[in-house]
Amino acid sequence: MTDPQAGDATTFFAPPHPGTLLRSTFRAMADAAEHRLQSAGINLSQWLALKLIAQRQRVCVRDISDELEMDPGAVTRLLDRLEQRDLVQRSRSTIDRRVVDVAITPGGTKLVCDAEETLSALWAEAFAGWTETDRTNLAQLLGRLNEAFRPS
């Protein structure tokens, strides 16, 4: 018989397994965000890219690819769509002509602000009825779990 204190996940957790719950929760969050962002005419990947570009003011395509864990070709196609809508602007780096920098436009900045309000409302609805203690405990537990999986 396996000792649950020894860390055997097959006996330590009653179904459903935390990994299954986390994946299911992530998928539900992503689906809900996608649905809400449709009103702005963007999808979740585009929103994440826009938010990253807005935070950094100017970022290269490779950094977007790395940060969002997307194939560089997929990032290029995503940026094509955002640039067509005048939400971002691409230019060659003045330091290294092989590098393409991306900057957010005023229209992109406005969309980021609007989408943040939309997604904040989604989070408020999701946590309606939760106490501050519940929210704090969730954040602490997820933080601990996150740290447990980081390489030491």
mmCIF file of C-alpha atoms in Angstrom:
data_model
loop_
_atom_site.group_PDB
_atom_site.id
_atom_site.type_symbol
_atom_site.label_atom_id
_atom_site.label_comp_id
_atom_site.label_asym_id
_atom_site.label_seq_id
_atom_site.Cartn_x
_atom_site.Cartn_y
_atom_site.Cartn_z
ATOM 1 C CA MET A 1 0.000 0.000 0.000
ATOM 2 C CA THR A 2 1.247 3.475 -0.897
ATOM 3 C CA ASP A 3 1.625 6.088 1.788
ATOM 4 C CA PRO A 4 -0.342 9.214 0.766
ATOM 5 C CA GLN A 5 2.164 11.369 2.633
ATOM 6 C CA ALA A 6 4.880 10.046 0.328
ATOM 7 C CA GLY A 7 3.378 12.045 -2.516
ATOM 8 C CA ASP A 8 1.761 9.350 -4.678
ATOM 9 C CA ALA A 9 -0.790 11.438 -6.579
ATOM 10 C CA THR A 10 -2.875 8.418 -7.518
ATOM 11 C CA THR A 11 -3.881 7.901 -3.893
ATOM 12 C CA PHE A 12 -3.279 11.352 -2.446
ATOM 13 C CA PHE A 13 -6.086 13.069 -4.370
ATOM 14 C CA ALA A 14 -9.669 11.999 -4.652
ATOM 15 C CA PRO A 15 -11.020 12.415 -8.188
ATOM 16 C CA PRO A 16 -10.987 14.749 -9.945
ATOM 17 C CA HIS A 17 -7.225 15.243 -9.904
ATOM 18 C CA PRO A 18 -5.990 18.847 -9.385
ATOM 19 C CA GLY A 19 -4.279 18.785 -12.775
ATOM 20 C CA THR A 20 -7.589 17.927 -14.407
ATOM 21 C CA LEU A 21 -9.348 20.691 -12.475
ATOM 22 C CA LEU A 22 -6.688 23.264 -13.396
ATOM 23 C CA ARG A 23 -6.848 22.365 -17.095
ATOM 24 C CA SER A 24 -10.641 22.440 -17.076
ATOM 25 C CA THR A 25 -10.661 25.780 -15.258
ATOM 26 C CA PHE A 26 -8.114 27.252 -17.658
ATOM 27 C CA ARG A 27 -10.162 26.112 -20.656
ATOM 28 C CA ALA A 28 -13.376 27.548 -19.167
ATOM 29 C CA MET A 29 -11.630 30.869 -18.440
ATOM 30 C CA ALA A 30 -10.190 31.040 -21.955
ATOM 31 C CA ASP A 31 -13.560 30.202 -23.537
ATOM 32 C CA ALA A 32 -15.342 32.853 -21.452
ATOM 33 C CA ALA A 33 -12.693 35.460 -22.314
ATOM 34 C CA GLU A 34 -12.899 34.570 -26.033
ATOM 35 C CA HIS A 35 -16.662 35.021 -25.915
ATOM 36 C CA ARG A 36 -16.411 38.417 -24.209
ATOM 37 C CA LEU A 37 -13.648 39.654 -26.504
ATOM 38 C CA GLN A 38 -15.732 38.882 -29.607
ATOM 39 C CA SER A 39 -17.573 42.164 -29.072
ATOM 40 C CA ALA A 40 -14.248 43.966 -29.606
ATOM 41 C CA GLY A 41 -13.558 41.895 -32.718
ATOM 42 C CA ILE A 42 -10.462 40.189 -31.325
ATOM 43 C CA ASN A 43 -9.635 36.785 -29.929
ATOM 44 C CA LEU A 44 -7.723 35.858 -26.794
ATOM 45 C CA SER A 45 -4.359 35.452 -28.556
ATOM 46 C CA GLN A 46 -4.705 38.880 -30.158
ATOM 47 C CA TRP A 47 -5.667 40.384 -26.799
ATOM 48 C CA LEU A 48 -2.656 38.819 -25.074
ATOM 49 C CA ALA A 49 -0.331 40.112 -27.788
ATOM 50 C CA LEU A 50 -1.846 43.610 -27.653
ATOM 51 C CA LYS A 51 -1.563 43.709 -23.874
ATOM 52 C CA LEU A 52 2.099 42.614 -24.015
ATOM 53 C CA ILE A 53 2.911 45.237 -26.650
ATOM 54 C CA ALA A 54 1.083 47.924 -24.650
ATOM 55 C CA GLN A 55 2.969 47.038 -21.469
ATOM 56 C CA ARG A 56 6.374 47.164 -23.139
ATOM 57 C CA GLN A 57 5.647 50.046 -25.547
ATOM 58 C CA ARG A 58 7.818 48.384 -28.205
ATOM 59 C CA VAL A 59 8.617 44.686 -28.487
ATOM 60 C CA CYS A 60 10.176 42.452 -31.127
ATOM 61 C CA VAL A 61 8.269 39.643 -32.819
ATOM 62 C CA ARG A 62 10.544 36.996 -31.265
ATOM 63 C CA ASP A 63 9.725 38.246 -27.748
ATOM 64 C CA ILE A 64 5.992 38.033 -28.478
ATOM 65 C CA SER A 65 6.478 34.502 -29.787
ATOM 66 C CA ASP A 66 8.472 33.471 -26.718
ATOM 67 C CA GLU A 67 6.203 35.172 -24.177
ATOM 68 C CA LEU A 68 2.957 33.812 -25.637
ATOM 69 C CA GLU A 69 4.499 30.422 -26.476
ATOM 70 C CA MET A 70 3.390 30.733 -30.091
ATOM 71 C CA ASP A 71 5.074 29.735 -33.323
ATOM 72 C CA PRO A 72 6.771 32.794 -34.927
ATOM 73 C CA GLY A 73 4.742 32.229 -38.108
ATOM 74 C CA ALA A 74 1.505 32.301 -36.119
ATOM 75 C CA VAL A 75 2.612 35.531 -34.437
ATOM 76 C CA THR A 76 3.332 37.069 -37.843
ATOM 77 C CA ARG A 77 -0.193 36.183 -39.049
ATOM 78 C CA LEU A 78 -1.687 37.517 -35.803
ATOM 79 C CA LEU A 79 0.230 40.773 -36.221
ATOM 80 C CA ASP A 80 -0.894 41.000 -39.867
ATOM 81 C CA ARG A 81 -4.514 41.071 -38.660
ATOM 82 C CA LEU A 82 -3.788 43.608 -35.917
ATOM 83 C CA GLU A 83 -1.828 45.823 -38.306
ATOM 84 C CA GLN A 84 -4.642 45.713 -40.884
ATOM 85 C CA ARG A 85 -6.932 47.129 -38.186
ATOM 86 C CA ASP A 86 -4.343 49.800 -37.307
ATOM 87 C CA LEU A 87 -3.922 48.418 -33.782
ATOM 88 C CA VAL A 88 -0.158 47.858 -34.057
ATOM 89 C CA GLN A 89 2.643 49.100 -36.266
ATOM 90 C CA ARG A 90 5.695 47.097 -37.287
ATOM 91 C CA SER A 91 9.080 48.541 -38.193
ATOM 92 C CA ARG A 92 12.623 47.319 -38.671
ATOM 93 C CA SER A 93 14.849 47.757 -35.652
ATOM 94 C CA THR A 94 17.322 50.605 -35.997
ATOM 95 C CA ILE A 95 19.853 48.508 -34.084
ATOM 96 C CA ASP A 96 19.502 45.221 -35.993
ATOM 97 C CA ARG A 97 17.726 45.277 -39.363
ATOM 98 C CA ARG A 98 16.933 41.543 -39.014
ATOM 99 C CA VAL A 99 14.661 42.333 -36.055
ATOM 100 C CA VAL A 100 11.093 43.560 -36.477
ATOM 101 C CA ASP A 101 9.800 45.761 -33.668
ATOM 102 C CA VAL A 102 6.110 46.119 -32.914
ATOM 103 C CA ALA A 103 4.510 49.161 -31.297
ATOM 104 C CA ILE A 104 0.931 49.764 -30.272
ATOM 105 C CA THR A 105 -1.093 52.501 -31.963
ATOM 106 C CA PRO A 106 -3.561 54.829 -30.249
ATOM 107 C CA GLY A 107 -6.374 52.596 -31.559
ATOM 108 C CA GLY A 108 -4.648 49.577 -30.065
ATOM 109 C CA THR A 109 -4.245 51.349 -26.746
ATOM 110 C CA LYS A 110 -7.952 52.177 -26.677
ATOM 111 C CA LEU A 111 -8.856 48.573 -27.500
ATOM 112 C CA VAL A 112 -6.606 47.305 -24.677
ATOM 113 C CA CYS A 113 -8.330 49.640 -22.200
ATOM 114 C CA ASP A 114 -11.804 48.625 -23.394
ATOM 115 C CA ALA A 115 -10.944 44.928 -23.323
ATOM 116 C CA GLU A 116 -9.474 45.234 -19.816
ATOM 117 C CA GLU A 117 -12.793 46.635 -18.615
ATOM 118 C CA THR A 118 -14.644 43.795 -20.334
ATOM 119 C CA LEU A 119 -12.396 41.136 -18.804
ATOM 120 C CA SER A 120 -12.477 42.792 -15.373
ATOM 121 C CA ALA A 121 -16.259 42.502 -15.469
ATOM 122 C CA LEU A 122 -15.900 38.822 -16.337
ATOM 123 C CA TRP A 123 -13.647 38.248 -13.309
ATOM 124 C CA ALA A 124 -16.025 40.186 -11.070
ATOM 125 C CA GLU A 125 -18.887 37.942 -12.183
ATOM 126 C CA ALA A 126 -16.797 34.804 -11.685
ATOM 127 C CA PHE A 127 -15.910 35.809 -8.132
ATOM 128 C CA ALA A 128 -19.329 37.152 -7.173
ATOM 129 C CA GLY A 129 -20.272 35.578 -3.873
ATOM 130 C CA TRP A 130 -16.673 34.784 -2.950
ATOM 131 C CA THR A 131 -15.377 36.313 0.251
ATOM 132 C CA GLU A 132 -12.132 38.230 0.345
ATOM 133 C CA THR A 133 -10.706 35.337 2.355
ATOM 134 C CA ASP A 134 -11.717 32.875 -0.393
ATOM 135 C CA ARG A 135 -10.018 34.996 -3.058
ATOM 136 C CA THR A 136 -6.899 35.455 -0.935
ATOM 137 C CA ASN A 137 -6.697 31.735 -0.159
ATOM 138 C CA LEU A 138 -7.089 30.829 -3.832
ATOM 139 C CA ALA A 139 -4.309 33.237 -4.832
ATOM 140 C CA GLN A 140 -1.999 31.902 -2.109
ATOM 141 C CA LEU A 141 -2.655 28.258 -2.987
ATOM 142 C CA LEU A 142 -2.175 28.828 -6.705
ATOM 143 C CA GLY A 143 1.021 30.742 -5.955
ATOM 144 C CA ARG A 144 2.344 27.843 -3.888
ATOM 145 C CA LEU A 145 1.445 25.362 -6.609
ATOM 146 C CA ASN A 146 3.097 27.551 -9.222
ATOM 147 C CA GLU A 147 6.294 27.705 -7.176
ATOM 148 C CA ALA A 148 6.256 23.937 -6.596
ATOM 149 C CA PHE A 149 6.453 23.351 -10.357
ATOM 150 C CA ARG A 150 9.172 25.908 -11.077
ATOM 151 C CA PRO A 151 12.671 24.540 -11.543
ATOM 152 C CA SER A 152 14.862 25.148 -8.542
#
